[in-house]
CSV table of C-alpha atoms in Angstrom, one decimal:
chain,number,residue,atom,x,y,z
A,1309,UNK,CA,-88.7,11.0,41.0
A,1310,UNK,CA,-91.9,10.7,43.0
A,1311,UNK,CA,-92.7,7.6,45.1
A,1312,UNK,CA,-95.7,6.9,42.8
A,1313,UNK,CA,-93.5,7.1,39.8
A,1314,UNK,CA,-90.9,4.9,41.4
A,1315,UNK,CA,-93.4,2.3,42.2
A,1316,UNK,CA,-94.8,2.4,38.6
A,1317,UNK,CA,-91.3,1.9,37.3
A,1318,UNK,CA,-90.8,-1.0,39.8
A,1319,UNK,CA,-94.0,-2.6,38.8
A,1320,UNK,CA,-95.2,-2.3,42.5
A,1321,UNK,CA,-98.9,-1.5,43.2
A,1322,UNK,CA,-100.0,-0.5,46.6
A,1323,UNK,CA,-102.5,-3.1,48.0
A,1324,UNK,CA,-105.8,-2.1,49.6
A,1325,UNK,CA,-105.4,-1.2,53.3
A,1326,UNK,CA,-105.4,-4.4,55.3
A,1327,UNK,CA,-108.6,-4.9,57.4
A,1328,UNK,CA,-107.7,-4.9,61.2
A,1329,UNK,CA,-107.7,-8.5,62.8
A,1330,UNK,CA,-108.7,-6.9,66.2
A,1331,UNK,CA,-109.9,-3.6,67.7
A,1332,UNK,CA,-107.5,-0.9,66.2
A,1333,UNK,CA,-107.0,1.2,63.2
A,1334,UNK,CA,-104.4,0.5,60.5
A,1335,UNK,CA,-102.6,4.0,61.1
A,1336,UNK,CA,-103.0,7.3,62.7
A,1337,UNK,CA,-101.5,10.9,62.2
A,1338,UNK,CA,-100.0,12.7,65.3
A,1339,UNK,CA,-98.6,16.1,64.1
A,1340,UNK,CA,-96.5,15.6,61.1
A,1341,UNK,CA,-96.0,11.9,61.7
A,1342,UNK,CA,-98.2,8.8,60.7
A,1343,UNK,CA,-97.8,5.8,62.7
A,1344,UNK,CA,-99.0,2.4,61.6
A,1345,UNK,CA,-100.3,-0.5,63.7
A,1346,UNK,CA,-98.4,-3.7,63.2
A,1347,UNK,CA,-98.9,-5.0,59.7
A,1348,UNK,CA,-98.9,-8.6,58.8
A,1349,UNK,CA,-97.7,-10.0,55.3
A,1350,UNK,CA,-101.3,-10.3,53.8
A,1351,UNK,CA,-101.9,-10.7,50.2
A,1352,UNK,CA,-105.6,-10.7,49.2
A,1353,UNK,CA,-106.7,-11.4,52.8
A,1354,UNK,CA,-104.2,-14.4,53.4
A,1355,UNK,CA,-101.0,-14.6,55.0
A,1356,UNK,CA,-98.2,-15.4,52.5
A,1357,UNK,CA,-96.4,-17.7,55.1
A,1358,UNK,CA,-97.1,-19.0,58.5
A,1359,UNK,CA,-94.7,-20.4,61.1
A,1360,UNK,CA,-91.5,-19.8,62.9
A,1361,UNK,CA,-88.5,-18.6,61.1
A,1362,UNK,CA,-85.6,-21.0,61.5
A,1363,UNK,CA,-88.0,-23.9,61.6
A,1364,UNK,CA,-90.9,-24.0,59.0
A,1365,UNK,CA,-90.1,-20.6,57.4
A,1366,UNK,CA,-86.6,-19.7,55.9
A,1367,UNK,CA,-84.9,-16.6,56.5
A,1368,UNK,CA,-85.5,-15.9,52.7
A,1369,UNK,CA,-89.2,-16.6,53.0
A,1370,UNK,CA,-89.3,-14.3,56.2
A,1371,UNK,CA,-87.5,-11.4,54.3
A,1372,UNK,CA,-90.1,-11.6,51.4
A,1373,UNK,CA,-92.8,-11.7,54.0
A,1374,UNK,CA,-91.2,-8.6,55.7
A,1375,UNK,CA,-91.3,-6.9,52.3
A,1376,UNK,CA,-95.1,-7.8,51.9
A,1377,UNK,CA,-95.8,-6.4,55.4
A,1378,UNK,CA,-94.0,-3.1,54.8
A,1379,UNK,CA,-95.9,-2.6,51.6
A,1380,UNK,CA,-99.2,-3.1,53.6
A,1381,UNK,CA,-97.8,-0.6,56.1
A,1382,UNK,CA,-97.0,1.8,53.4
A,1383,UNK,CA,-100.5,1.5,52.0
A,1384,UNK,CA,-102.0,2.3,55.5
A,1385,UNK,CA,-99.7,5.4,55.8
A,1386,UNK,CA,-100.5,6.7,52.4
A,1387,UNK,CA,-104.3,6.2,53.1
A,1388,UNK,CA,-104.0,8.6,56.0
A,1389,UNK,CA,-101.6,10.9,54.3
A,1390,UNK,CA,-103.9,11.4,51.5
A,1391,UNK,CA,-101.7,9.5,49.1
A,1392,UNK,CA,-98.1,8.0,48.6
A,1393,UNK,CA,-96.4,11.1,47.5
A,1394,UNK,CA,-97.6,13.0,50.7
A,1395,UNK,CA,-95.0,10.9,52.5
A,1396,UNK,CA,-91.9,13.0,52.8
A,1397,UNK,CA,-89.5,10.6,54.8
A,1398,UNK,CA,-89.5,7.2,56.4
A,1399,UNK,CA,-88.6,7.8,60.1
A,1400,UNK,CA,-88.5,4.4,61.9
A,1401,UNK,CA,-89.4,0.8,61.1
A,1402,UNK,CA,-89.8,-2.0,63.7
A,1403,UNK,CA,-89.8,-5.7,62.5
A,1404,UNK,CA,-91.0,-8.4,64.7
A,1405,UNK,CA,-89.7,-11.8,63.6
A,1406,UNK,CA,-91.5,-14.9,64.9
A,1407,UNK,CA,-88.4,-17.2,65.4
A,1408,UNK,CA,-87.0,-20.1,67.0
A,1409,UNK,CA,-84.9,-19.3,70.0
A,1410,UNK,CA,-81.5,-19.9,68.4
A,1411,UNK,CA,-82.5,-17.8,65.3
A,1412,UNK,CA,-80.1,-14.8,65.1
A,1413,UNK,CA,-80.9,-13.5,61.6
A,1414,UNK,CA,-83.5,-10.9,62.5
A,1415,UNK,CA,-81.6,-8.1,61.0
A,1416,UNK,CA,-81.4,-10.0,57.6
A,1417,UNK,CA,-85.2,-10.6,57.7
A,1418,UNK,CA,-85.9,-7.0,58.3
A,1419,UNK,CA,-83.8,-6.0,55.2
A,1420,UNK,CA,-86.6,-7.3,53.3
A,1421,UNK,CA,-88.7,-4.3,54.5
A,1422,UNK,CA,-85.7,-1.7,54.6
A,1423,UNK,CA,-84.5,-2.5,51.0
A,1424,UNK,CA,-88.1,-1.9,49.5
A,1425,UNK,CA,-88.3,1.3,51.5
A,1426,UNK,CA,-85.0,2.4,50.0
A,1427,UNK,CA,-86.2,1.5,46.4
A,1428,UNK,CA,-89.5,3.4,46.6
A,1429,UNK,CA,-88.4,6.5,48.6
A,1430,UNK,CA,-84.6,6.8,47.8
A,1431,UNK,CA,-82.5,8.5,50.5
A,1432,UNK,CA,-85.7,9.6,52.1
A,1433,UNK,CA,-86.4,5.9,52.8
A,1434,UNK,CA,-83.4,5.5,54.9
A,1435,UNK,CA,-84.5,5.0,58.6
A,1436,UNK,CA,-84.1,4.2,62.1
A,1437,UNK,CA,-84.9,0.4,62.6
A,1438,UNK,CA,-85.3,-2.3,65.2
A,1439,UNK,CA,-85.4,-6.1,64.4
A,1440,UNK,CA,-86.8,-8.1,67.3
A,1441,UNK,CA,-87.1,-11.8,67.7
A,1442,UNK,CA,-90.3,-12.9,69.4
A,1443,UNK,CA,-92.0,-16.1,70.6
A,1444,UNK,CA,-95.2,-15.7,68.7
A,1445,UNK,CA,-97.2,-13.3,66.5
A,1446,UNK,CA,-100.9,-12.9,65.5
A,1447,UNK,CA,-102.3,-15.7,63.3
A,1448,UNK,CA,-98.8,-17.5,63.3
A,1449,UNK,CA,-97.3,-14.8,61.1
A,1450,UNK,CA,-93.6,-15.1,60.6
A,1451,UNK,CA,-93.3,-11.3,60.7
A,1452,UNK,CA,-94.9,-8.1,61.6
A,1453,UNK,CA,-93.9,-4.6,60.6
A,1454,UNK,CA,-94.5,-1.1,62.1
A,1455,UNK,CA,-93.8,2.0,60.2
A,1456,UNK,CA,-93.5,5.6,61.1
A,1457,UNK,CA,-93.3,8.3,58.6
A,1458,UNK,CA,-93.2,12.0,58.2
A,1459,UNK,CA,-95.6,13.9,56.2
């Protein structure tokens, strides 16, 4: 089943490509790969959560934010690729988690992004991944996601 058909089956609509919050482009192609800039969990131009994971944002809320951020990354990659179905494989995902110092559940938060990629792309959505705890993210976002795909 194509990624577009799978999204339709799951009731997922790709959002418009998020407008950059600084001086960069949402995604670029280099050879057969598309790399996205870090994507935040924006819905209709607003962050769905703000704050530190393990303090004002729960791990579950952060996982949902990672899902939203990776959906924004998919939209940016698909825009450069010429459509969602031009993406042949998810190569790598990096999830930055704005967390309190003693929070150690970054991998669980990143699963919000990874599981959505698996649902949309199936076996081709399995990827290499890093989940990294950080002291702060732009605009107070709890997560930021980078995506590398093959076209």
